[in-house]
JSON list of C-alpha atoms in Angstrom, two decimals:
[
{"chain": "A", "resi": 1, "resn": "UNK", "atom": "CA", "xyz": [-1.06, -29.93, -16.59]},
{"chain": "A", "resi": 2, "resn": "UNK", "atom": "CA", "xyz": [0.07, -26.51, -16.51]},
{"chain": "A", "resi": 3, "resn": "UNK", "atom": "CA", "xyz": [3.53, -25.66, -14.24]},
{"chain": "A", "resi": 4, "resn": "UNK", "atom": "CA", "xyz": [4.38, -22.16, -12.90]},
{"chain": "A", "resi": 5, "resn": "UNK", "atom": "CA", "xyz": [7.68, -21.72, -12.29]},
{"chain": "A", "resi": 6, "resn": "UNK", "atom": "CA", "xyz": [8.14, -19.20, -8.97]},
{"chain": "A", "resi": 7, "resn": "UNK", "atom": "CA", "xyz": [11.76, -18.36, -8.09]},
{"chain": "A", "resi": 8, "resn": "UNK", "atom": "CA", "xyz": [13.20, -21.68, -6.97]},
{"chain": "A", "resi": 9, "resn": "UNK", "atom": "CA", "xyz": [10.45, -24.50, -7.26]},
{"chain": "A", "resi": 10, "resn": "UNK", "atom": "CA", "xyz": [8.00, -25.39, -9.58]},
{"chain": "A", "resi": 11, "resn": "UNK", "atom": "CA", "xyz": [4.35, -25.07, -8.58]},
{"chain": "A", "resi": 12, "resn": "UNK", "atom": "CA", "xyz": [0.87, -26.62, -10.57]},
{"chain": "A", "resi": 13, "resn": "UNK", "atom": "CA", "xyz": [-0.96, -23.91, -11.91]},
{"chain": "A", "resi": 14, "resn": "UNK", "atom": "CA", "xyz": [-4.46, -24.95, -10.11]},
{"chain": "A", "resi": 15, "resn": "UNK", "atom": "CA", "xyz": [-2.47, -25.06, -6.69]},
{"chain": "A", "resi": 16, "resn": "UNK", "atom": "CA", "xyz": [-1.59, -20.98, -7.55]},
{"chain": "A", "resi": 17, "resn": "UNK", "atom": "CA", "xyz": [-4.75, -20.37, -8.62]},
{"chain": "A", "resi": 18, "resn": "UNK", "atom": "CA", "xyz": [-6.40, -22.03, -5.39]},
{"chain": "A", "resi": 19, "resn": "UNK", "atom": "CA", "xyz": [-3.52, -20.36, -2.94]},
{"chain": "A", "resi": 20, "resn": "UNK", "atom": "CA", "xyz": [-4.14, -16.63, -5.05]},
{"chain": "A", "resi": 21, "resn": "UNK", "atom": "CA", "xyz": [-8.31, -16.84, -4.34]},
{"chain": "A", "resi": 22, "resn": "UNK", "atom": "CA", "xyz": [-8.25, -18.13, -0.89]},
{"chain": "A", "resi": 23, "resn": "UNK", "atom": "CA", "xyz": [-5.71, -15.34, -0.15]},
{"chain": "A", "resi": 24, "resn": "UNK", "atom": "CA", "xyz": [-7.82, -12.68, -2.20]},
{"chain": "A", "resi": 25, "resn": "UNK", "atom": "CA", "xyz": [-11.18, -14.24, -0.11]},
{"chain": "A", "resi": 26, "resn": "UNK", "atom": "CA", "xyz": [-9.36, -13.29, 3.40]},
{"chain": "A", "resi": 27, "resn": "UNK", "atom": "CA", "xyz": [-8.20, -10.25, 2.43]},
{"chain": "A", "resi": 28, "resn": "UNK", "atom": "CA", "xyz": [-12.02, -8.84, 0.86]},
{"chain": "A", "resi": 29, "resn": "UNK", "atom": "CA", "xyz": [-13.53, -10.41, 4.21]},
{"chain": "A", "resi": 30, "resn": "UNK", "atom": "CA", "xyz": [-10.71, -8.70, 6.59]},
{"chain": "A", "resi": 31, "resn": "UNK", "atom": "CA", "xyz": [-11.39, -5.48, 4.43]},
{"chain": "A", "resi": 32, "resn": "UNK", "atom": "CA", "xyz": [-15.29, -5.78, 4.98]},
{"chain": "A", "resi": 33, "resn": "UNK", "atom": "CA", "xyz": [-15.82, -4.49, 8.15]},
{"chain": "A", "resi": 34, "resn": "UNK", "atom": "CA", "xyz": [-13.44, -1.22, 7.23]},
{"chain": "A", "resi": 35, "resn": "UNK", "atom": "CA", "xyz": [-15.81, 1.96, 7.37]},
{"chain": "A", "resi": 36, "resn": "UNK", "atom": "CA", "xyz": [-15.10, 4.13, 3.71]},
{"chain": "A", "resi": 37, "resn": "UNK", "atom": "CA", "xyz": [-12.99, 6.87, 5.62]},
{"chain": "A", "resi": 38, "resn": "UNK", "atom": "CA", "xyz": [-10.96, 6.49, 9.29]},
{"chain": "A", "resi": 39, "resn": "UNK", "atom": "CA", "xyz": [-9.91, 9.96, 11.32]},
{"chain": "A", "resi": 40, "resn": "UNK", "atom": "CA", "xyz": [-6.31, 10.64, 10.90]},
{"chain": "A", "resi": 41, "resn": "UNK", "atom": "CA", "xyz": [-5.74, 9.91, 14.27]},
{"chain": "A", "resi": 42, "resn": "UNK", "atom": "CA", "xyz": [-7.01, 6.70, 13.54]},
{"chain": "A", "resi": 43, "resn": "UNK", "atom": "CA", "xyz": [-4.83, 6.02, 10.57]},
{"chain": "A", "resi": 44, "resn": "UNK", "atom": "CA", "xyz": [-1.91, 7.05, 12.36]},
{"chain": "A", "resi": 45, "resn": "UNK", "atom": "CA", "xyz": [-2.78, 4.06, 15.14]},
{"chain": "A", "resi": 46, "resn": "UNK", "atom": "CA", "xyz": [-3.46, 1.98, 12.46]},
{"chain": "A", "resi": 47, "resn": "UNK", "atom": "CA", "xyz": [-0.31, 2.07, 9.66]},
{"chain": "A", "resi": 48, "resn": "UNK", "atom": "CA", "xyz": [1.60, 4.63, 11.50]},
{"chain": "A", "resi": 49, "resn": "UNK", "atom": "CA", "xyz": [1.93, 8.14, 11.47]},
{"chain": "A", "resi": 50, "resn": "UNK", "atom": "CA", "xyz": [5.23, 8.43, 9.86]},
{"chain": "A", "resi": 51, "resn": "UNK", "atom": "CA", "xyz": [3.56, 5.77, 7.00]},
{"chain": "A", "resi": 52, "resn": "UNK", "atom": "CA", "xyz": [0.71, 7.89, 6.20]},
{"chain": "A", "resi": 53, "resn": "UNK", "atom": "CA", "xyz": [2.84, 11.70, 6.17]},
{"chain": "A", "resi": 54, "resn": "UNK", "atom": "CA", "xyz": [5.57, 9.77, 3.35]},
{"chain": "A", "resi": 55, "resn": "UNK", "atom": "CA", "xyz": [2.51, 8.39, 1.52]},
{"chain": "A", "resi": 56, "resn": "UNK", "atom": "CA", "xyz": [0.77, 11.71, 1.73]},
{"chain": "A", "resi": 57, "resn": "UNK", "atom": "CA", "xyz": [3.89, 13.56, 0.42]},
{"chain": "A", "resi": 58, "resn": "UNK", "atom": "CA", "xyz": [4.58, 11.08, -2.19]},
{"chain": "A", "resi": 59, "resn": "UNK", "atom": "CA", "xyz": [1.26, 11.63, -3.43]},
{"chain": "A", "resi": 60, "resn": "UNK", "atom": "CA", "xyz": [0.31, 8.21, -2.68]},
{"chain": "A", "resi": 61, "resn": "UNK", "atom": "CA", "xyz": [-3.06, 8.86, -0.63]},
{"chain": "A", "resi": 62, "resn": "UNK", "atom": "CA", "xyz": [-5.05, 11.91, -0.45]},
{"chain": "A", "resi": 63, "resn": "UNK", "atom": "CA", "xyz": [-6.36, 13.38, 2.24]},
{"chain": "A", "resi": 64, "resn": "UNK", "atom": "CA", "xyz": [-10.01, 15.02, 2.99]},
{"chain": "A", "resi": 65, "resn": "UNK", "atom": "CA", "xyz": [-10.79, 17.89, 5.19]},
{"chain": "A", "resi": 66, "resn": "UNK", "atom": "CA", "xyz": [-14.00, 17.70, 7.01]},
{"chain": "A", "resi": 67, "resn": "UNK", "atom": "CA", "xyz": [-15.23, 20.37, 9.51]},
{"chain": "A", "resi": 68, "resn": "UNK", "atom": "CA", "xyz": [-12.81, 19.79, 11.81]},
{"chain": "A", "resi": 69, "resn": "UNK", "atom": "CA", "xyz": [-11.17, 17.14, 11.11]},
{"chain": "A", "resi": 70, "resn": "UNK", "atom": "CA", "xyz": [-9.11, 15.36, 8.45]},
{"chain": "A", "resi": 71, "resn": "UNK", "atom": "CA", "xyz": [-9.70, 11.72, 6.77]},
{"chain": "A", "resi": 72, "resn": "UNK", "atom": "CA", "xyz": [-8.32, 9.06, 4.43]},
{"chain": "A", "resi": 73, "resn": "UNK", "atom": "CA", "xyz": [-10.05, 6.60, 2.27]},
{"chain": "A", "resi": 74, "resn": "UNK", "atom": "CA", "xyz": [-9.57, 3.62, 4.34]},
{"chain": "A", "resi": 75, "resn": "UNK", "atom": "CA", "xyz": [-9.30, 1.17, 1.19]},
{"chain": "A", "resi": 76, "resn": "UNK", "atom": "CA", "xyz": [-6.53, 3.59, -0.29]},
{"chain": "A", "resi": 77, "resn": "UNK", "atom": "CA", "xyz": [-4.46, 2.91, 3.05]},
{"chain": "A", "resi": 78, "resn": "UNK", "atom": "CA", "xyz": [-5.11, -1.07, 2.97]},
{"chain": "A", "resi": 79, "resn": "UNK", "atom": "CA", "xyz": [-3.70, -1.42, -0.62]},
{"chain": "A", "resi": 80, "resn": "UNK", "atom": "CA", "xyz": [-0.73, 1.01, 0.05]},
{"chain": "A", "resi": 81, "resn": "UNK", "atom": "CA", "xyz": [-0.03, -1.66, 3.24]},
{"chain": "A", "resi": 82, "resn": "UNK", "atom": "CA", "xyz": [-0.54, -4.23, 1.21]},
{"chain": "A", "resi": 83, "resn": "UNK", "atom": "CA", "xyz": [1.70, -2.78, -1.52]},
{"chain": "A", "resi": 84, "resn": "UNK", "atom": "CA", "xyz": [5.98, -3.72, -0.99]},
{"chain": "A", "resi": 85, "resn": "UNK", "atom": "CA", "xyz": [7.37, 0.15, -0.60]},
{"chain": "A", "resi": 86, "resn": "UNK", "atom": "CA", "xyz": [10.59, 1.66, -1.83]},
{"chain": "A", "resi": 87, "resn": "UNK", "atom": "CA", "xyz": [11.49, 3.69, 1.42]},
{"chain": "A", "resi": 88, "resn": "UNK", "atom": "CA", "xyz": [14.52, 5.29, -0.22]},
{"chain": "A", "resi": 89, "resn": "UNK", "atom": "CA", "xyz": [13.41, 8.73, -1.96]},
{"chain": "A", "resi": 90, "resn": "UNK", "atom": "CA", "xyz": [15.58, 9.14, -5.35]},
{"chain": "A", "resi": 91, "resn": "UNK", "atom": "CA", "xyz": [17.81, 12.44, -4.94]},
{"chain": "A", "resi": 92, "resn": "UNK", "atom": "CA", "xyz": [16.44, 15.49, -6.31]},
{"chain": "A", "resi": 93, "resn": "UNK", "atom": "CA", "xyz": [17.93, 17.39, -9.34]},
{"chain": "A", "resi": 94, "resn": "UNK", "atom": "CA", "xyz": [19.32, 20.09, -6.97]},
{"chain": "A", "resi": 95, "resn": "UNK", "atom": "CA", "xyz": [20.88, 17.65, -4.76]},
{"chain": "A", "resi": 96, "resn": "UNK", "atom": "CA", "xyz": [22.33, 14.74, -7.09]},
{"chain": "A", "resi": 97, "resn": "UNK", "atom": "CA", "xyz": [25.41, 16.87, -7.56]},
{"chain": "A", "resi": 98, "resn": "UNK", "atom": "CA", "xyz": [24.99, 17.25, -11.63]},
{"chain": "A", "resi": 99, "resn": "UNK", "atom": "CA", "xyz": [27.58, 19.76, -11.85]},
{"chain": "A", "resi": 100, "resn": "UNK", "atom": "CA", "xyz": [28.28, 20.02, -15.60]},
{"chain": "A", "resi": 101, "resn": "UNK", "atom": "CA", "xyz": [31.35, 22.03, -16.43]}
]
């Protein structure tokens, strides 16, 4: 039998497998009702405004200008949710103080 270890316990390899697909199953089924593009209103209500402007300026998600209005790939959104963020910005050059002398 193959063991995985995770962190602080051991876990059987078939139980992580089983756990991983039924977790992979709710998320496609949760995802398939998603139209391909939401409004940005709409993905401001949905992962927050101030979400989708630092994912925008990070270059993270792209955004698509319609006549009159703006939209995001909804799937793009879901897997930047999904996806464990590093909400501190490294310094820039200019700023980090690299004053060689």
């Amino acid at each position: 039998m193959k063991i995985l270890q995770v962190l602080d316990r051991l876990v059987p390899y078939d139980a992580f497998l089983n756990d991983l697909a039924a977790r992979i199953v709710g998320m496609m089924k949760a995802d398939s009702n998603d139209p391909e593009f939401v409004s940005q209103r709409k993905a401001y209500e949905l992962f927050g405004r101030r979400n989708v402007e630092r994912w925008k300026r990070q270059g993270k998600v792209v955004s698509y200008k319609r006549p009159g209005k703006v939209e995001y790939r909804t799937s793009d959104l879901r897997l930047l949710q999904r996806t464990v963020q590093d909400y501190i910005e490294p310094p820039s050059h200019k700023e980090s103080g690299n004053n060689k002398k």
